[in-house]
Structures are given as structure tokens and as C-alpha cells.
Amino acid sequence: YVCSTWGNNHFKTFDGDVFQFPGLCEYNFVSDCRDVYKEFSVHIQRALNSNGHPEIQYILIKIKDIAIYLKPNLVVVDGRIVKTPYYSSGVFIEASEIYIKIYAKLGMVLMWNQQDALMVELDNKFNNHTCGLCGDYNGIQIYNEFIKGGAYNSITFGNMQKISKPTARCEDPDETQALPSCNEHRDECQRLLTSPAFADCRLRLNLEMYIQACMQDKCACNGKTDSFCLCSTISEYSRQCSHAGGRPREWRTENFC
């Protein structure tokens, strides 16, 4: 019941598909897409930070008639900057140094680390009713997301989720350019993700999915050793493990992440 995005443009849909999409426009991350009354929507925009890594710049959330705008260390509700913890008509917002969390009574929890990683959990009453980068939440992998009327790739799929804004200046990623495949760094990624700290995670998550994401991160970083290239996917693995009821032990050290 969780959709997430993290690190080097990785996305995991509610149905468990994992893909990369490098777009820097504003996109529909997940929305209630029933025709009549839409209960919520979550839009995100990424930008490249000073190190050239993608981070989420802002998140726009509508919950029934409440509009929430999040930036790092800033929460705006219906146009007013608010202090956290904040509670109003079925929406509770809390913030720590690292995370901003939103709990909505209609059945949504949103958690953002104010950098690259966003996770949305939805009540299963929204099964088959969502659209956006998180997919349709119908429990079937790859069913509607990537093959409507013929196979197409994750970049085409991502571009379809763009929110069209007359003033926005942003380029769609090129759909004809395949994302670089990566067959290196498997040993290193596997060693990190199967370290004793994650012993309680092995049976809870699809390990291969995170190994692949870690390999892609390492390849994209071209041998640079900054922590983003490894830490973002390992952090996501740790978060998802906790969310699945696992107990990752302390894996960060002074020299690592």
C-alpha cells in the first residue's frame, strides 16, 4: 500500500513496479482519479541540487478542499505559513529535523525527508482509483501502467503525468533515449544490502529490486564517491523495511552515510 520515490529518480508504484524517470517538471505523483469528486492529489517537482543530484523542490497536496504546499522547513496551508504540529479538519502535519509527515483522515499518510525521498501510504479503499507516477493501485504489476495500447517505456509514462502549466519552463526527458543500463557494482550493492544490520529485512522486501537501484545509482555517479550514490537507495531499503514491520539495526557510521 506504499508508493515511493527516492534518490536518483527511482519510483516504486503501489503495485510494486520499479522504474526510473528523470523529469524535472511538476508531475502528478498520486491522485484520486475518479471522475466525480477527487478526494486528494499530490504533485511533486524535482530540481538538481548544487552537486547535480535530483532533490524534491516542493510538494503540492490537496486533501478535499485544503491546499498544502511543502518546501524544506516550510509548511504552507491555504496560503498561510503554519507552525507544526498543525491540525485542521482531518489533517495532521508534524515535522522533525528530518521528516515532514502528513496524516489525513481520509486514509493517506505522506512522509518526506525534505530531500530526495517521498513515501505515500494509501488506504485500500482507493484500490483501482489512483493515477499518476504511483500507478493505478489495482494490485497487478505492469498491467495498465506501461502497456496501454502497446508497450512503452517509463519515460513516456512519466511524461504523461506532467502537470501542464502555461508558465512552466521545463523540458520533457527524451522518450527515445533509453535509460543507461548498468551491470556493474552488483557485488558491492549486494554486500551492503545483505549486511547483518538488514538481517530482519531479507524476507520482507524484494532485495533484487534495491540491488538494481543501487547499481544504477553507482553507474550514474561515474565513480564519484559522494554519499548520495550509495546512501539514498540503502536509506530507502531501511525505510521500507521498517514500514514492512522489520527492524533494521544501526547501519550508518561516521564514515558511511
mmCIF file of C-alpha atoms in Angstrom:
data_model
loop_
_atom_site.group_PDB
_atom_site.id
_atom_site.type_symbol
_atom_site.label_atom_id
_atom_site.label_comp_id
_atom_site.label_asym_id
_atom_site.label_seq_id
_atom_site.Cartn_x
_atom_site.Cartn_y
_atom_site.Cartn_z
ATOM 1 C CA TYR A 1 0.000 0.000 0.000
ATOM 2 C CA VAL A 2 3.042 2.255 -0.308
ATOM 3 C CA CYS A 3 4.316 4.270 -3.241
ATOM 4 C CA SER A 4 7.698 5.925 -3.006
ATOM 5 C CA THR A 5 10.324 7.875 -4.880
ATOM 6 C CA TRP A 6 13.945 8.345 -3.820
ATOM 7 C CA GLY A 7 17.500 9.017 -4.855
ATOM 8 C CA ASN A 8 18.441 9.025 -8.494
ATOM 9 C CA ASN A 9 14.872 9.332 -9.867
ATOM 10 C CA HIS A 10 13.682 5.919 -8.654
ATOM 11 C CA PHE A 11 9.961 5.261 -8.290
ATOM 12 C CA LYS A 12 8.130 2.293 -6.826
ATOM 13 C CA THR A 13 4.417 2.088 -7.610
ATOM 14 C CA PHE A 14 1.734 0.799 -5.245
ATOM 15 C CA ASP A 15 1.694 -2.405 -7.288
ATOM 16 C CA GLY A 16 5.445 -2.928 -6.865
ATOM 17 C CA ASP A 17 6.807 -1.846 -10.254
ATOM 18 C CA VAL A 18 10.127 -0.033 -10.009
ATOM 19 C CA PHE A 19 11.262 2.403 -12.673
ATOM 20 C CA GLN A 20 13.434 5.463 -13.193
ATOM 21 C CA PHE A 21 12.121 8.748 -14.516
ATOM 22 C CA PRO A 22 14.423 11.790 -14.630
ATOM 23 C CA GLY A 23 11.862 14.549 -15.315
ATOM 24 C CA LEU A 24 12.265 17.983 -13.708
ATOM 25 C CA CYS A 25 8.762 19.377 -14.359
ATOM 26 C CA GLU A 26 5.813 19.255 -11.955
ATOM 27 C CA TYR A 27 4.181 15.839 -12.011
ATOM 28 C CA ASN A 28 1.141 14.084 -10.632
ATOM 29 C CA PHE A 29 2.730 11.755 -8.069
ATOM 30 C CA VAL A 30 -0.566 10.246 -6.980
ATOM 31 C CA SER A 31 -4.155 11.454 -7.194
ATOM 32 C CA ASP A 32 -7.625 10.116 -6.687
ATOM 33 C CA CYS A 33 -8.724 9.845 -10.308
ATOM 34 C CA ARG A 34 -12.381 9.063 -10.051
ATOM 35 C CA ASP A 35 -14.438 11.249 -12.348
ATOM 36 C CA VAL A 36 -16.734 12.741 -9.787
ATOM 37 C CA TYR A 37 -15.224 14.122 -6.608
ATOM 38 C CA LYS A 38 -11.476 13.716 -6.245
ATOM 39 C CA GLU A 39 -10.532 13.353 -2.590
ATOM 40 C CA PHE A 40 -6.820 14.158 -2.861
ATOM 41 C CA SER A 41 -3.869 14.879 -5.132
ATOM 42 C CA VAL A 42 -0.092 15.004 -4.587
ATOM 43 C CA HIS A 43 2.157 16.794 -7.098
ATOM 44 C CA ILE A 44 5.952 16.942 -6.926
ATOM 45 C CA GLN A 45 8.711 18.877 -8.621
ATOM 46 C CA ARG A 46 12.358 17.891 -8.591
ATOM 47 C CA ALA A 47 15.404 20.011 -9.352
ATOM 48 C CA LEU A 48 19.122 19.266 -9.439
ATOM 49 C CA ASN A 49 20.994 20.466 -6.348
ATOM 50 C CA SER A 50 24.468 22.000 -6.371
ATOM 51 C CA ASN A 51 26.047 18.530 -6.610
ATOM 52 C CA GLY A 52 23.937 17.716 -9.652
ATOM 53 C CA HIS A 53 21.727 15.262 -7.748
ATOM 54 C CA PRO A 54 17.922 15.334 -8.040
ATOM 55 C CA GLU A 55 16.025 16.506 -4.968
ATOM 56 C CA ILE A 56 12.359 17.262 -4.455
ATOM 57 C CA GLN A 57 11.970 21.034 -4.510
ATOM 58 C CA TYR A 58 8.362 21.209 -3.449
ATOM 59 C CA ILE A 59 5.245 19.093 -2.944
ATOM 60 C CA LEU A 60 1.704 20.336 -3.567
ATOM 61 C CA ILE A 61 -1.051 18.431 -1.811
ATOM 62 C CA LYS A 62 -4.814 18.835 -1.986
ATOM 63 C CA ILE A 63 -6.849 16.962 0.583
ATOM 64 C CA LYS A 64 -10.547 17.560 -0.051
ATOM 65 C CA ASP A 65 -10.593 21.381 -0.025
ATOM 66 C CA ILE A 66 -7.325 22.012 1.829
ATOM 67 C CA ALA A 67 -4.246 23.039 -0.177
ATOM 68 C CA ILE A 68 -0.846 22.267 1.381
ATOM 69 C CA TYR A 69 2.489 23.407 -0.030
ATOM 70 C CA LEU A 70 5.694 21.878 1.336
ATOM 71 C CA LYS A 71 9.261 23.014 0.860
ATOM 72 C CA PRO A 72 12.217 22.107 3.078
ATOM 73 C CA ASN A 73 11.482 23.599 6.530
ATOM 74 C CA LEU A 74 8.320 25.289 5.257
ATOM 75 C CA VAL A 75 4.657 24.264 5.522
ATOM 76 C CA VAL A 76 2.009 26.460 3.900
ATOM 77 C CA VAL A 77 -1.701 25.660 4.316
ATOM 78 C CA ASP A 78 -4.226 27.537 2.179
ATOM 79 C CA GLY A 79 -1.677 30.271 1.520
ATOM 80 C CA ARG A 80 -0.602 30.758 5.156
ATOM 81 C CA ILE A 81 2.706 29.631 6.660
ATOM 82 C CA VAL A 82 1.860 27.396 9.624
ATOM 83 C CA LYS A 83 3.796 26.079 12.586
ATOM 84 C CA THR A 84 3.896 22.350 13.218
ATOM 85 C CA PRO A 85 2.396 20.302 14.742
ATOM 86 C CA TYR A 86 -0.660 21.554 12.854
ATOM 87 C CA TYR A 87 -4.153 20.106 12.913
ATOM 88 C CA SER A 88 -7.218 21.133 10.935
ATOM 89 C CA SER A 89 -10.287 19.331 9.599
ATOM 90 C CA GLY A 90 -8.937 15.817 9.411
ATOM 91 C CA VAL A 91 -5.351 16.693 8.504
ATOM 92 C CA PHE A 92 -2.434 16.473 10.945
ATOM 93 C CA ILE A 93 1.041 17.733 9.973
ATOM 94 C CA GLU A 94 4.140 17.148 12.068
ATOM 95 C CA ALA A 95 7.781 17.923 11.343
ATOM 96 C CA SER A 96 11.104 16.847 12.807
ATOM 97 C CA GLU A 97 14.573 17.925 11.743
ATOM 98 C CA ILE A 98 14.490 15.285 9.026
ATOM 99 C CA TYR A 99 10.918 14.407 8.121
ATOM 100 C CA ILE A 100 7.668 16.180 7.398
ATOM 101 C CA LYS A 101 4.712 13.838 7.906
ATOM 102 C CA ILE A 102 1.077 14.362 6.994
ATOM 103 C CA TYR A 103 -1.738 12.162 8.263
ATOM 104 C CA ALA A 104 -5.105 12.589 6.547
ATOM 105 C CA LYS A 105 -8.240 11.068 7.979
ATOM 106 C CA LEU A 106 -9.449 10.054 4.525
ATOM 107 C CA GLY A 107 -6.779 7.332 4.524
ATOM 108 C CA MET A 108 -3.435 8.774 3.494
ATOM 109 C CA VAL A 109 -0.060 9.125 5.203
ATOM 110 C CA LEU A 110 2.698 11.109 3.483
ATOM 111 C CA MET A 111 6.312 11.221 4.636
ATOM 112 C CA TRP A 112 9.053 13.367 3.068
ATOM 113 C CA ASN A 113 12.686 13.557 4.199
ATOM 114 C CA GLN A 114 12.857 17.160 2.846
ATOM 115 C CA GLN A 115 15.392 15.994 0.271
ATOM 116 C CA ASP A 116 15.055 13.168 -2.218
ATOM 117 C CA ALA A 117 12.665 10.670 -0.643
ATOM 118 C CA LEU A 118 8.873 10.736 -0.514
ATOM 119 C CA MET A 119 6.600 7.915 0.590
ATOM 120 C CA VAL A 120 2.796 7.861 0.386
ATOM 121 C CA GLU A 121 0.665 5.184 2.017
ATOM 122 C CA LEU A 122 -2.974 4.884 0.972
ATOM 123 C CA ASP A 123 -5.966 3.087 2.386
ATOM 124 C CA ASN A 124 -7.049 0.207 0.173
ATOM 125 C CA LYS A 125 -10.412 1.885 -0.408
ATOM 126 C CA PHE A 126 -8.522 3.715 -3.165
ATOM 127 C CA ASN A 127 -7.678 0.451 -4.974
ATOM 128 C CA ASN A 128 -8.066 0.929 -8.717
ATOM 129 C CA HIS A 129 -8.886 4.629 -8.251
ATOM 130 C CA THR A 130 -5.485 6.307 -8.450
ATOM 131 C CA CYS A 131 -3.389 7.695 -11.268
ATOM 132 C CA GLY A 132 -0.006 9.391 -11.547
ATOM 133 C CA LEU A 133 3.563 8.173 -11.197
ATOM 134 C CA CYS A 134 2.394 5.788 -8.456
ATOM 135 C CA GLY A 135 0.206 3.877 -10.917
ATOM 136 C CA ASP A 136 -3.351 2.638 -10.641
ATOM 137 C CA TYR A 137 -3.091 0.654 -7.370
ATOM 138 C CA ASN A 138 -5.009 -2.323 -8.746
ATOM 139 C CA GLY A 139 -2.619 -4.946 -7.378
ATOM 140 C CA ILE A 140 -1.483 -6.051 -10.835
ATOM 141 C CA GLN A 141 2.056 -5.190 -11.865
ATOM 142 C CA ILE A 142 2.677 -3.547 -15.239
ATOM 143 C CA TYR A 143 -0.945 -4.100 -16.174
ATOM 144 C CA ASN A 144 -2.111 -0.599 -17.015
ATOM 145 C CA GLU A 145 0.932 1.428 -16.195
ATOM 146 C CA PHE A 146 3.258 0.634 -19.070
ATOM 147 C CA ILE A 147 1.245 -1.135 -21.730
ATOM 148 C CA LYS A 148 -1.862 0.860 -22.546
ATOM 149 C CA GLY A 149 -2.266 0.240 -26.259
ATOM 150 C CA GLY A 150 1.206 -1.184 -26.759
ATOM 151 C CA ALA A 151 4.396 -1.330 -24.755
ATOM 152 C CA TYR A 152 6.061 1.938 -23.909
ATOM 153 C CA ASN A 153 8.819 2.867 -21.560
ATOM 154 C CA SER A 154 8.962 4.563 -18.199
ATOM 155 C CA ILE A 155 9.941 7.923 -19.705
ATOM 156 C CA THR A 156 6.823 8.022 -21.889
ATOM 157 C CA PHE A 157 4.805 7.017 -18.827
ATOM 158 C CA GLY A 158 6.447 9.730 -16.715
ATOM 159 C CA ASN A 159 5.943 12.454 -19.310
ATOM 160 C CA MET A 160 2.236 11.622 -19.403
ATOM 161 C CA GLN A 161 1.998 12.605 -15.718
ATOM 162 C CA LYS A 162 3.211 16.163 -16.290
ATOM 163 C CA ILE A 163 1.008 18.947 -14.934
ATOM 164 C CA SER A 164 0.690 21.413 -17.766
ATOM 165 C CA LYS A 165 1.361 24.966 -16.617
ATOM 166 C CA PRO A 166 1.460 27.782 -19.156
ATOM 167 C CA THR A 167 4.391 29.495 -17.435
ATOM 168 C CA ALA A 168 6.484 26.405 -16.721
ATOM 169 C CA ARG A 169 9.796 26.177 -18.485
ATOM 170 C CA CYS A 170 10.937 22.605 -18.370
ATOM 171 C CA GLU A 171 11.964 20.065 -20.934
ATOM 172 C CA ASP A 172 10.397 16.626 -21.165
ATOM 173 C CA PRO A 173 13.029 13.907 -20.922
ATOM 174 C CA ASP A 174 13.636 12.348 -24.352
ATOM 175 C CA GLU A 175 11.480 9.239 -24.755
ATOM 176 C CA THR A 176 13.727 7.737 -27.406
ATOM 177 C CA GLN A 177 16.746 7.720 -25.089
ATOM 178 C CA ALA A 178 16.768 4.525 -23.090
ATOM 179 C CA LEU A 179 17.945 4.927 -19.528
ATOM 180 C CA PRO A 180 21.507 3.639 -19.315
ATOM 181 C CA SER A 181 21.555 0.026 -18.257
ATOM 182 C CA CYS A 182 24.034 -0.990 -15.642
ATOM 183 C CA ASN A 183 25.622 -4.338 -14.935
ATOM 184 C CA GLU A 184 28.418 -3.218 -12.660
ATOM 185 C CA HIS A 185 28.748 -2.823 -8.878
ATOM 186 C CA ARG A 186 26.476 -5.793 -8.107
ATOM 187 C CA ASP A 187 28.874 -7.254 -5.521
ATOM 188 C CA GLU A 188 29.218 -4.010 -3.617
ATOM 189 C CA CYS A 189 25.475 -3.299 -3.605
ATOM 190 C CA GLN A 190 24.614 -6.837 -2.600
ATOM 191 C CA ARG A 191 27.166 -6.766 0.225
ATOM 192 C CA LEU A 192 25.733 -3.517 1.605
ATOM 193 C CA LEU A 193 22.084 -4.596 1.375
ATOM 194 C CA THR A 194 22.684 -8.021 2.912
ATOM 195 C CA SER A 195 24.829 -6.760 5.782
ATOM 196 C CA PRO A 196 23.908 -8.076 9.257
ATOM 197 C CA ALA A 197 22.129 -4.772 10.005
ATOM 198 C CA PHE A 198 19.444 -5.767 7.489
ATOM 199 C CA ALA A 199 19.022 -9.390 8.574
ATOM 200 C CA ASP A 200 15.415 -8.692 9.568
ATOM 201 C CA CYS A 201 14.633 -7.229 6.116
ATOM 202 C CA ARG A 202 15.579 -10.049 3.752
ATOM 203 C CA LEU A 203 12.249 -11.851 3.793
ATOM 204 C CA ARG A 204 10.136 -8.703 3.906
ATOM 205 C CA LEU A 205 11.253 -6.960 0.733
ATOM 206 C CA ASN A 206 12.244 -7.739 -2.825
ATOM 207 C CA LEU A 207 16.015 -7.479 -2.378
ATOM 208 C CA GLU A 208 16.837 -7.668 -6.097
ATOM 209 C CA MET A 209 14.848 -4.511 -6.773
ATOM 210 C CA TYR A 210 17.041 -2.497 -4.390
ATOM 211 C CA ILE A 211 20.265 -4.104 -5.663
ATOM 212 C CA GLN A 212 19.313 -2.980 -9.182
ATOM 213 C CA ALA A 213 18.523 0.553 -7.978
ATOM 214 C CA CYS A 214 21.825 0.705 -6.087
ATOM 215 C CA MET A 215 23.711 -0.457 -9.207
ATOM 216 C CA GLN A 216 22.017 2.225 -11.302
ATOM 217 C CA ASP A 217 22.960 4.853 -8.722
ATOM 218 C CA LYS A 218 26.581 3.787 -8.758
ATOM 219 C CA CYS A 219 26.740 3.779 -12.560
ATOM 220 C CA ALA A 220 25.074 7.197 -12.790
ATOM 221 C CA CYS A 221 27.633 8.617 -10.391
ATOM 222 C CA ASN A 222 30.517 7.534 -12.646
ATOM 223 C CA GLY A 223 32.833 6.533 -9.854
ATOM 224 C CA LYS A 224 32.194 9.653 -7.767
ATOM 225 C CA THR A 225 32.193 8.652 -4.147
ATOM 226 C CA ASP A 226 29.758 11.145 -2.661
ATOM 227 C CA SER A 227 27.295 9.561 -0.301
ATOM 228 C CA PHE A 228 24.239 10.186 -2.497
ATOM 229 C CA CYS A 229 25.402 7.487 -4.903
ATOM 230 C CA LEU A 230 25.017 4.749 -2.307
ATOM 231 C CA CYS A 231 23.125 6.107 0.648
ATOM 232 C CA SER A 232 19.842 7.044 -0.973
ATOM 233 C CA THR A 233 18.871 3.507 -2.015
ATOM 234 C CA ILE A 234 20.182 1.957 1.212
ATOM 235 C CA SER A 235 18.175 4.537 3.189
ATOM 236 C CA GLU A 236 15.078 3.660 1.165
ATOM 237 C CA TYR A 237 15.644 -0.056 1.806
ATOM 238 C CA SER A 238 15.895 0.690 5.515
ATOM 239 C CA ARG A 239 12.716 2.838 5.493
ATOM 240 C CA GLN A 240 10.724 0.247 3.553
ATOM 241 C CA CYS A 241 11.952 -2.498 5.854
ATOM 242 C CA SER A 242 10.760 -0.569 8.921
ATOM 243 C CA HIS A 243 7.482 0.098 7.191
ATOM 244 C CA ALA A 244 7.049 -3.620 6.494
ATOM 245 C CA GLY A 245 7.462 -4.318 10.219
ATOM 246 C CA GLY A 246 11.171 -5.141 10.108
ATOM 247 C CA ARG A 247 13.817 -3.791 12.413
ATOM 248 C CA PRO A 248 16.913 -2.653 10.591
ATOM 249 C CA ARG A 249 19.779 -2.230 13.002
ATOM 250 C CA GLU A 250 22.129 0.745 13.015
ATOM 251 C CA TRP A 251 23.872 0.750 9.623
ATOM 252 C CA ARG A 252 25.078 4.331 9.357
ATOM 253 C CA THR A 253 28.551 5.117 10.655
ATOM 254 C CA GLU A 254 30.583 8.294 10.928
ATOM 255 C CA ASN A 255 32.295 7.483 7.637
ATOM 256 C CA PHE A 256 29.351 5.949 5.807
ATOM 257 C CA CYS A 257 26.106 7.780 5.040
#
